[in-house]
mmCIF file of C-alpha atoms in Angstrom:
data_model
loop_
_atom_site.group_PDB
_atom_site.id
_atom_site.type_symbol
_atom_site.label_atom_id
_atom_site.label_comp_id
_atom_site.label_asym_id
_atom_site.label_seq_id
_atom_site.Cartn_x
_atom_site.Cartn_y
_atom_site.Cartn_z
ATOM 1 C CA UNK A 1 12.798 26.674 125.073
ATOM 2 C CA UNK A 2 13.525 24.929 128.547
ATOM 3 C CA UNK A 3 11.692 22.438 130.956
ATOM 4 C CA UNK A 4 12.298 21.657 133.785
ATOM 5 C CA UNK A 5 10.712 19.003 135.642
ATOM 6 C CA UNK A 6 11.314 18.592 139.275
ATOM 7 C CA UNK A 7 10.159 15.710 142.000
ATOM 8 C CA UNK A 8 10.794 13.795 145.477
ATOM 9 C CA UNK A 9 9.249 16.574 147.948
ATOM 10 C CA UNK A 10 6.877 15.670 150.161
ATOM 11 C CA UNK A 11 6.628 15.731 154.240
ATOM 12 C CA UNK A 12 9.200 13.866 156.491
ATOM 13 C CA UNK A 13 10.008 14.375 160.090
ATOM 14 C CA UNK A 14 13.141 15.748 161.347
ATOM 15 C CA UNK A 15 16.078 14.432 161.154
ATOM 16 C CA UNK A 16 14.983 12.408 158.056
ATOM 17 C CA UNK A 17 15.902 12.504 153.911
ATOM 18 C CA UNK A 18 14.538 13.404 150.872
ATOM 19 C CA UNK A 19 16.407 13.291 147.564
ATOM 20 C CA UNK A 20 14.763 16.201 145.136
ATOM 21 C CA UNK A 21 15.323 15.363 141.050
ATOM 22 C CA UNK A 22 14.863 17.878 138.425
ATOM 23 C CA UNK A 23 14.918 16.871 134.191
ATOM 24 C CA UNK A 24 15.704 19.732 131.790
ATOM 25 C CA UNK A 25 14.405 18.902 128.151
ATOM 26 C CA UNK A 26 14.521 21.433 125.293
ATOM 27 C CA UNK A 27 17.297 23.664 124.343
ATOM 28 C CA UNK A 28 20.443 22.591 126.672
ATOM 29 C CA UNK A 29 23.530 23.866 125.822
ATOM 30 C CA UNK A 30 26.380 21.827 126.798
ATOM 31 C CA UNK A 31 27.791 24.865 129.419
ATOM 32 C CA UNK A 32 25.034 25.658 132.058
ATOM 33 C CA UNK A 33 24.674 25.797 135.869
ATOM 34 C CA UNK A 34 21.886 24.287 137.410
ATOM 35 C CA UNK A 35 20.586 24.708 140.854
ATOM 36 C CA UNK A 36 17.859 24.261 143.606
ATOM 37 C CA UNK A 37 15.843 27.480 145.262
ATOM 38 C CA UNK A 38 13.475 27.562 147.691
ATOM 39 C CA UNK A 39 11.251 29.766 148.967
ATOM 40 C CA UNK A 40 9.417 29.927 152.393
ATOM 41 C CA UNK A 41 6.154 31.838 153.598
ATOM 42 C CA UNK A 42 7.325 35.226 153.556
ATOM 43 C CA UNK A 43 10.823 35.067 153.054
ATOM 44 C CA UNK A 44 12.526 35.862 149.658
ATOM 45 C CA UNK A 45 14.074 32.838 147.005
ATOM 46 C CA UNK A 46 17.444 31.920 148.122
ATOM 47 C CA UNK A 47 19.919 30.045 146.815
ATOM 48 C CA UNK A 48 20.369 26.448 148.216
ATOM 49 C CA UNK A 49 22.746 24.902 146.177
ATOM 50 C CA UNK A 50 24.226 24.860 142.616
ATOM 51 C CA UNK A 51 26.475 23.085 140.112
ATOM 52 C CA UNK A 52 28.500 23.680 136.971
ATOM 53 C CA UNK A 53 28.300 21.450 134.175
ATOM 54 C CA UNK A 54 31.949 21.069 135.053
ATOM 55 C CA UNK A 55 31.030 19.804 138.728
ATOM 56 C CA UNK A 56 31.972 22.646 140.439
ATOM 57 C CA UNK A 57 29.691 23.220 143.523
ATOM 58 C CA UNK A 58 28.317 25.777 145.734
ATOM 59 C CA UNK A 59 26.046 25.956 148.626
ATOM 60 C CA UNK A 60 23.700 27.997 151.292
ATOM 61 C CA UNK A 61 26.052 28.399 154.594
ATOM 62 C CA UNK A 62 22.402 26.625 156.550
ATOM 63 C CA UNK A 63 22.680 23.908 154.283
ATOM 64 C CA UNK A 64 26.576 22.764 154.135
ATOM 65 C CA UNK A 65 27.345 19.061 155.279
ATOM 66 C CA UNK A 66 23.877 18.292 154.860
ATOM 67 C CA UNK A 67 22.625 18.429 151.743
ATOM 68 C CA UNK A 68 24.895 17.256 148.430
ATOM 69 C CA UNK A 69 23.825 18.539 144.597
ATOM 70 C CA UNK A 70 25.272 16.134 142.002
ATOM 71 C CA UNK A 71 24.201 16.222 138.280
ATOM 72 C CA UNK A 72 24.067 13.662 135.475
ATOM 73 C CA UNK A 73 25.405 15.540 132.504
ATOM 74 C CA UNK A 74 23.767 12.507 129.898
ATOM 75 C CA UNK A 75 20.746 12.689 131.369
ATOM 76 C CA UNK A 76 20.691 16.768 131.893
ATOM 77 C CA UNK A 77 19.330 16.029 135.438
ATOM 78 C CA UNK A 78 20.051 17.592 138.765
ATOM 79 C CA UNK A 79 19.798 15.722 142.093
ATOM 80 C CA UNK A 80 19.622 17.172 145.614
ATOM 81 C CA UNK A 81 20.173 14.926 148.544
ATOM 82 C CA UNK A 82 19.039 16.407 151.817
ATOM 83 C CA UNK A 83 19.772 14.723 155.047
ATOM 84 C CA UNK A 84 19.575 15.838 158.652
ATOM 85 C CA UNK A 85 16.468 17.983 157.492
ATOM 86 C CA UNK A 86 15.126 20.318 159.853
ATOM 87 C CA UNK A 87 11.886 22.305 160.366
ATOM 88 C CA UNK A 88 13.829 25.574 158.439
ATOM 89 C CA UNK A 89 14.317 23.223 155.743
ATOM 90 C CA UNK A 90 10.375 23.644 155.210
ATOM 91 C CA UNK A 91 10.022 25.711 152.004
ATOM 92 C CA UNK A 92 8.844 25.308 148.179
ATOM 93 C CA UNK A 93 11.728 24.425 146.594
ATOM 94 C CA UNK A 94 12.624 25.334 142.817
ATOM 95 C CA UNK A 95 14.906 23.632 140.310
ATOM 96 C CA UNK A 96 16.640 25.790 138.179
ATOM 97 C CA UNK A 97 19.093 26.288 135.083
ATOM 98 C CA UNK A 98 21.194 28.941 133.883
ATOM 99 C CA UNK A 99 22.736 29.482 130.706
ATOM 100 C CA UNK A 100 23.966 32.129 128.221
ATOM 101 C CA UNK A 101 22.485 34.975 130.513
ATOM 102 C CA UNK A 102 19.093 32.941 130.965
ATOM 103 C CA UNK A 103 16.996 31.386 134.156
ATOM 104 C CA UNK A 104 14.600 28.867 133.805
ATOM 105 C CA UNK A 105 12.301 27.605 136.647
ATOM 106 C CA UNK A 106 10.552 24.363 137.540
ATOM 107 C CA UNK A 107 7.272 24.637 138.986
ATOM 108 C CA UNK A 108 8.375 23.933 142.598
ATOM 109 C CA UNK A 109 7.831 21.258 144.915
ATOM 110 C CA UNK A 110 7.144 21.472 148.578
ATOM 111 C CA UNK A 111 9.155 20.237 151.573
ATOM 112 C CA UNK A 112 7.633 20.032 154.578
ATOM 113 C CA UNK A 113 10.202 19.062 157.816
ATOM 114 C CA UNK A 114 7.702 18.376 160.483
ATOM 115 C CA UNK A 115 9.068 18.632 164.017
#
């Protein structure tokens, strides 16, 4: 099994930065992807932003030039720096990891973006 242990949300105005970490414990195979969703009231998940084990990135078109994923492979830990948040940003945001075929989820942690 997988954990996944996320932190570093919390309220800021906008403008500001927060810097989200998530630890994955367990059963990590070497080859993954792992990734940060969020979720406002009433909208659907979507995709924010996601990395190979290999470093290869990808990101939300709302989110590009802002906000930088980076990983530390030893450590099986995904980072998520946001900058230049804004009130959109506001959402519960989820870590997650993917491999062979397989999503886990972290428990979520809320951003708040006040205006």
């Amino acid at each position: 099994q997988v954990q996944l242990v996320e932190s570093g949300g919390g309220l800021v105005q906008a403008g500001g930065s927060l810097r989200l970490s998530c630890a994955a414990s367990g059963s990590i195979f070497r080859i993954n992807t792992m990734g940060w969703y969020r979720q406002a009231p009433g909208k659907q998940r979507e995709l924010v932003a996601a990395i190979t084990s290999s470093g290869t990135t990808n990101y939300a078109d709302s989110v590009k030039g802002r906000f930088t994923i980076s990983r530390d492979n030893a450590k099986n830990t995904v980072y998520l720096q946001m900058n230049s948040l804004k009130p959109e940003d506001t959402a519960v945001y989820y870590c997650n990891l993917r491999q062979i075929y397989t999503d886990y989820w972290g428990q979520g942690t809320q951003v708040t973006v006040s205006s």
